[in-house]
């Protein structure tokens, strides 16, 4: 049996389920606080406690440890989100077993052979994973999502035994993004700018284009380091991993750490003054030109096409 930790229903959960399914064993799921709408598992084990009203990684890990001790799975799989990796890291420490994060492939066995993303996506590592159970997370957007077939799994609630220490780390407050808009991670269109924007004011035209396309605004680390935009806007290895239908990268050179965050984009349009910028090697479309001229021109054409 394989247990899949479901942080929330959605595409990443379906990707983790598809990955776990390939291990060829019956699937069970763990959820904290309530049963998510997922299919393809025999039973969803729902850990119940007031602390699960918000994200509480140590408490979730303790619930996972109890489930592992009760069900003796061969493996535990989760989506390789920040929270998924955090929960499995806690669980690995408690179970004293190794943990392989951000896997893109795994072959069942002991040891299990895994391929995982390292160094922000700049290399793939083949490794052997020992220990029991095998703990692994799945690199977001690296494997296709399983179809949510609609079959209703059984739900079993349980109350894990939690210490005060387990309850210490939890989300106590949520602050909405200043623009209240679409989240970078979920946006179908992301318009980003880098140092080429020149100043915080340079983002006015980026916000305008993102608004016209119903997308979110992103940026490079050069921009967050300069204090032009908040860190929540940063795309990359140390920022948000995005997977939009189209990524419009303006005045961004394409450093490996930036590209690590936008590999999941279905299409990439680069706008850059430098025809030799590294980002052009990954671009599906490119405009060689000054973003301060190109971006307003694109917005103007969009307005014209819509009859605004
Ligand atoms: P630059 O590299 O300076 O590129 C600016 C680009 O703008 C150039 O290609 C230039 O030709 C173009 N340009 C200039 N003016 C214009 C104009 N008017 N119109 C059009 N184009 C123009 N970076 C990230 O982005 N995300 C991360 O998560 C991240 N994590 C990192 C983690 C580590 C450990 C390290 C060491 C670095 C990390 N970085 C990250 C930084 C990364 O290495 C680069 O320094 C950064 O991405 C560069 O940002 P940039 O492309 O905006 O700036």
Tab-separated table of N, CA, C and O and ligand atoms in Angstrom, residues 194-196 220-222 234-239 251-253 255 257-258 271-274 277 289-292, ligand 1:
chain	number	residue	atom	x	y	z
A	194	UNK	N	12.014	41.995	-15.265
A	194	UNK	CA	13.261	41.916	-14.515
A	194	UNK	C	13.910	43.273	-14.419
A	194	UNK	O	13.233	44.314	-14.522
A	195	UNK	N	15.232	43.242	-14.273
A	195	UNK	CA	15.977	44.488	-14.113
A	195	UNK	C	15.703	45.460	-15.262
A	195	UNK	O	15.774	46.677	-15.086
A	196	UNK	N	15.367	44.891	-16.423
A	196	UNK	CA	15.086	45.719	-17.592
A	196	UNK	C	13.920	46.685	-17.378
A	196	UNK	O	13.789	47.663	-18.129
A	220	UNK	N	11.750	38.997	-11.456
A	220	UNK	CA	12.980	38.250	-11.183
A	220	UNK	C	13.508	38.647	-9.801
A	220	UNK	O	13.035	39.596	-9.180
A	221	UNK	N	14.535	37.920	-9.384
A	221	UNK	CA	15.112	38.239	-8.069
A	221	UNK	C	15.862	39.577	-8.089
A	221	UNK	O	15.935	40.240	-7.053
A	222	UNK	N	16.399	39.963	-9.239
A	222	UNK	CA	17.061	41.274	-9.308
A	222	UNK	C	16.076	42.353	-8.854
A	222	UNK	O	16.455	43.325	-8.195
A	234	UNK	N	8.146	37.005	-6.822
A	234	UNK	CA	9.351	36.450	-7.471
A	234	UNK	C	9.109	35.057	-8.047
A	234	UNK	O	8.609	34.158	-7.372
A	235	UNK	N	9.507	34.900	-9.299
A	235	UNK	CA	9.442	33.599	-9.981
A	235	UNK	C	10.832	32.990	-9.920
A	235	UNK	O	11.825	33.676	-10.158
A	236	UNK	N	10.933	31.700	-9.583
A	236	UNK	CA	12.256	31.075	-9.644
A	236	UNK	C	12.508	30.059	-8.564
A	236	UNK	O	11.609	29.678	-7.808
A	237	UNK	N	13.760	29.669	-8.506
A	237	UNK	CA	14.211	28.643	-7.559
A	237	UNK	C	13.880	29.036	-6.126
A	237	UNK	O	13.466	28.213	-5.327
A	238	UNK	N	14.080	30.306	-5.798
A	238	UNK	CA	13.794	30.773	-4.443
A	238	UNK	C	12.540	31.637	-4.430
A	238	UNK	O	12.321	32.402	-3.501
A	239	UNK	N	11.733	31.485	-5.472
A	239	UNK	CA	10.461	32.192	-5.532
A	239	UNK	C	9.351	31.208	-5.817
A	239	UNK	O	9.416	30.051	-5.397
A	251	UNK	N	12.489	41.886	-20.133
A	251	UNK	CA	13.703	42.405	-19.510
A	251	UNK	C	14.263	41.470	-18.470
A	251	UNK	O	14.752	41.907	-17.426
A	252	UNK	N	14.177	40.175	-18.731
A	252	UNK	CA	14.709	39.133	-17.835
A	252	UNK	C	15.741	38.342	-18.623
A	252	UNK	O	15.448	37.872	-19.735
A	253	UNK	N	16.952	38.173	-18.070
A	253	UNK	CA	18.035	37.555	-18.853
A	253	UNK	C	17.877	36.045	-18.999
A	253	UNK	O	18.331	35.475	-19.987
A	255	UNK	N	18.484	33.640	-16.153
A	255	UNK	CA	19.410	32.888	-15.289
A	255	UNK	C	18.772	31.547	-14.921
A	255	UNK	O	17.545	31.444	-14.835
A	257	UNK	N	18.465	30.069	-12.214
A	257	UNK	CA	17.614	30.134	-11.015
A	257	UNK	C	16.246	30.716	-11.338
A	257	UNK	O	15.270	30.416	-10.659
A	258	UNK	N	16.180	31.572	-12.336
A	258	UNK	CA	14.869	32.101	-12.745
A	258	UNK	C	14.117	31.033	-13.550
A	258	UNK	O	12.933	30.772	-13.287
A	271	UNK	N	10.650	39.249	-24.120
A	271	UNK	CA	10.819	40.591	-24.694
A	271	UNK	C	12.115	41.131	-24.121
A	271	UNK	O	12.239	41.301	-22.895
A	272	UNK	N	13.113	41.343	-24.991
A	272	UNK	CA	14.444	41.678	-24.490
A	272	UNK	C	15.197	42.490	-25.546
A	272	UNK	O	15.058	42.228	-26.737
A	273	UNK	N	15.976	43.433	-25.093
A	273	UNK	CA	16.766	44.233	-26.037
A	273	UNK	C	17.948	43.448	-26.597
A	273	UNK	O	18.496	43.804	-27.638
A	274	UNK	N	18.341	42.389	-25.870
A	274	UNK	CA	19.555	41.650	-26.232
A	274	UNK	C	19.187	40.353	-26.966
A	274	UNK	O	18.626	39.422	-26.362
A	277	UNK	N	20.430	37.185	-25.230
A	277	UNK	CA	20.080	36.887	-23.828
A	277	UNK	C	19.788	35.390	-23.690
A	277	UNK	O	19.119	34.806	-24.558
A	289	UNK	N	13.519	43.998	-28.471
A	289	UNK	CA	13.181	45.417	-28.416
A	289	UNK	C	13.075	45.888	-26.986
A	289	UNK	O	13.183	45.088	-26.042
A	290	UNK	N	12.863	47.190	-26.835
A	290	UNK	CA	12.772	47.822	-25.519
A	290	UNK	C	11.380	47.562	-24.938
A	290	UNK	O	10.363	47.922	-25.552
A	291	UNK	N	11.347	46.949	-23.763
A	291	UNK	CA	10.046	46.595	-23.165
A	291	UNK	C	9.179	47.826	-22.947
A	291	UNK	O	7.945	47.730	-22.956
A	292	UNK	N	9.814	48.975	-22.743
A	292	UNK	CA	9.030	50.195	-22.491
A	292	UNK	C	8.272	50.640	-23.740
A	292	UNK	O	7.326	51.421	-23.653
B	1	LIG	P1	19.655	40.663	-15.410
B	1	LIG	O1	20.342	39.371	-15.412
B	1	LIG	O2	20.440	41.890	-15.122
B	1	LIG	O3	18.951	40.804	-16.827
B	1	LIG	C1	18.272	41.932	-17.267
B	1	LIG	C2	17.812	41.674	-18.695
B	1	LIG	O4	17.013	42.749	-19.119
B	1	LIG	C3	18.951	41.532	-19.711
B	1	LIG	O5	18.771	40.358	-20.491
B	1	LIG	C4	18.821	42.787	-20.574
B	1	LIG	O6	19.201	42.538	-21.914
B	1	LIG	C5	17.358	43.065	-20.461
B	1	LIG	N1	16.966	44.479	-20.628
B	1	LIG	C6	17.559	45.575	-20.098
B	1	LIG	N2	16.871	46.674	-20.419
B	1	LIG	C7	15.812	46.271	-21.168
B	1	LIG	C8	14.744	46.948	-21.793
B	1	LIG	N3	14.589	48.282	-21.703
B	1	LIG	N4	13.849	46.220	-22.504
B	1	LIG	C9	13.973	44.867	-22.625
B	1	LIG	N5	14.993	44.175	-22.051
B	1	LIG	C10	15.881	44.873	-21.328
B	1	LIG	N6	16.608	34.873	-9.824
B	1	LIG	C11	15.283	34.793	-10.055
B	1	LIG	O7	14.748	35.466	-10.934
B	1	LIG	N7	14.508	33.970	-9.270
B	1	LIG	C12	15.006	33.222	-8.267
B	1	LIG	O8	14.249	32.515	-7.590
B	1	LIG	C13	16.419	33.281	-8.030
B	1	LIG	N8	16.989	32.532	-7.038
B	1	LIG	C14	18.335	32.585	-6.890
B	1	LIG	C15	18.943	31.759	-5.931
B	1	LIG	C16	20.306	31.782	-5.764
B	1	LIG	C17	20.924	30.884	-4.730
B	1	LIG	C18	21.091	32.645	-6.553
B	1	LIG	C19	22.586	32.671	-6.386
B	1	LIG	C20	20.514	33.472	-7.488
B	1	LIG	C21	19.133	33.460	-7.656
B	1	LIG	N9	18.521	34.282	-8.597
B	1	LIG	C22	17.188	34.148	-8.830
B	1	LIG	C23	19.255	35.365	-9.304
B	1	LIG	C24	19.646	35.009	-10.721
B	1	LIG	O9	20.889	34.339	-10.721
B	1	LIG	C25	19.786	36.304	-11.568
B	1	LIG	O10	20.716	37.167	-10.957
B	1	LIG	C26	18.473	37.058	-11.744
B	1	LIG	O11	17.454	36.195	-12.183
B	1	LIG	C27	18.684	38.182	-12.762
B	1	LIG	O12	17.525	38.944	-12.863
B	1	LIG	P2	17.180	39.722	-14.222
B	1	LIG	O13	17.083	38.750	-15.339
B	1	LIG	O14	16.023	40.595	-13.945
B	1	LIG	O15	18.455	40.695	-14.388
